[in-house]
């Protein structure tokens, strides 16, 4: 136990120093201004999550310039078995751009004890077309995963989009007249995976009850990189179905460009040491 305590203290020290080095000014500014009751708490929590992302996954974001500095946009993303990338991404955007991303989550999460205070502070809600449209019209950023829990539970390392006939996000974008920003995180399915047994039975059970029972394993310290594609501009001539297809194509393009298919945990771990591969290539 003693060596584990020392290792834990070392990692705690590393995270604390990372927070102090990169985010002390942001936290102090939030403390001094304190215009929003939750502002300071969000900044502190985001600093902790960002430190964990850096230390455990070497987390990076590519294409952050596609997010508007001001004004609304709808972020549409691929849902992993555990949406760890969204936690990291929301934290990174809050710290780097001082913008909070409102998030739509499945209703079952709000039955978990302790989730209420998180949803209040971080603006997480079940979301309806009307409430999501209102959020965007107020000038906010909003993130939606059309695949949701179904994609989380039954997706695999081939990274196929499992959106069924869901077009609610497209209706929201058209009603709010906002651009859609496609998002995908490399190696997300290698960080956490769903157990492969009893898949057909669990799909039938989920379709009947909407209760996610498929076991998840993982927590592997693989390299995670989030990629944001160019915004899909608002086009009043598109139908919701056409906008859905256009958005799906944009995310699939990010997957095909940046993801090894099928994904492998071993190679995703090696991606943490990509500098060694570059060195070998130049030798």
CSV table of N, CA, C and O in Angstrom, one decimal, residues 20 35 44 56 64-65 103 118 138 171 179 183 191 193 200 206 213 279:
chain,number,residue,atom,x,y,z
A,20,UNK,N,-2.0,25.1,-11.3
A,20,UNK,CA,-1.4,26.3,-10.9
A,20,UNK,C,-0.7,27.0,-12.1
A,20,UNK,O,-0.8,28.2,-12.3
A,35,UNK,N,-19.5,37.1,-11.2
A,35,UNK,CA,-20.8,37.6,-11.7
A,35,UNK,C,-21.8,36.5,-11.7
A,35,UNK,O,-23.0,36.8,-11.7
A,44,UNK,N,-12.9,26.0,-11.4
A,44,UNK,CA,-12.1,25.0,-10.6
A,44,UNK,C,-12.2,23.6,-11.1
A,44,UNK,O,-11.3,22.9,-11.3
A,56,UNK,N,-3.6,11.9,-18.0
A,56,UNK,CA,-4.0,10.5,-18.2
A,56,UNK,C,-4.1,10.1,-19.7
A,56,UNK,O,-3.8,9.0,-20.1
A,64,UNK,N,-10.0,24.0,-32.8
A,64,UNK,CA,-10.8,24.8,-31.8
A,64,UNK,C,-11.2,26.2,-32.4
A,64,UNK,O,-12.1,26.8,-32.0
A,65,UNK,N,-10.4,26.6,-33.4
A,65,UNK,CA,-10.7,27.9,-34.1
A,65,UNK,C,-12.1,27.9,-34.8
A,65,UNK,O,-12.6,28.9,-35.2
A,103,UNK,N,-25.2,21.2,-22.6
A,103,UNK,CA,-25.1,19.9,-23.1
A,103,UNK,C,-26.5,19.2,-22.9
A,103,UNK,O,-27.1,19.4,-21.9
A,118,UNK,N,-24.6,18.8,-10.5
A,118,UNK,CA,-23.7,18.9,-11.7
A,118,UNK,C,-24.5,19.5,-12.9
A,118,UNK,O,-24.0,20.4,-13.6
A,138,UNK,N,-30.4,32.3,-27.4
A,138,UNK,CA,-29.8,33.1,-26.4
A,138,UNK,C,-28.3,33.4,-26.6
A,138,UNK,O,-27.7,34.0,-25.8
A,171,UNK,N,-33.6,19.7,-36.7
A,171,UNK,CA,-34.7,20.6,-36.6
A,171,UNK,C,-34.3,21.8,-35.7
A,171,UNK,O,-34.7,23.0,-35.9
A,179,UNK,N,-25.1,27.4,-37.3
A,179,UNK,CA,-24.2,26.4,-37.9
A,179,UNK,C,-24.1,25.2,-37.0
A,179,UNK,O,-24.2,25.3,-35.8
A,183,UNK,N,-18.0,17.0,-34.6
A,183,UNK,CA,-16.9,16.7,-33.6
A,183,UNK,C,-16.7,15.2,-33.5
A,183,UNK,O,-17.7,14.4,-33.5
A,191,UNK,N,-10.6,3.8,-25.1
A,191,UNK,CA,-10.5,4.2,-23.7
A,191,UNK,C,-11.5,3.4,-22.9
A,191,UNK,O,-11.2,2.9,-21.8
A,193,UNK,N,-14.9,0.5,-23.5
A,193,UNK,CA,-15.6,-0.4,-24.4
A,193,UNK,C,-16.7,-1.1,-23.7
A,193,UNK,O,-16.7,-1.3,-22.5
A,200,UNK,N,-27.6,-8.9,-28.8
A,200,UNK,CA,-28.9,-8.8,-29.4
A,200,UNK,C,-30.0,-8.7,-28.3
A,200,UNK,O,-31.0,-8.0,-28.4
A,206,UNK,N,-33.1,-2.8,-24.3
A,206,UNK,CA,-33.0,-1.3,-24.3
A,206,UNK,C,-34.1,-0.7,-25.1
A,206,UNK,O,-34.7,0.3,-24.7
A,213,UNK,N,-28.1,-1.4,-19.9
A,213,UNK,CA,-27.6,-2.4,-19.0
A,213,UNK,C,-26.3,-3.1,-19.5
A,213,UNK,O,-25.7,-3.9,-18.8
A,279,UNK,N,10.4,9.8,-34.7
A,279,UNK,CA,11.8,9.7,-34.7
A,279,UNK,C,12.3,8.5,-35.5
A,279,UNK,O,13.3,8.6,-36.3
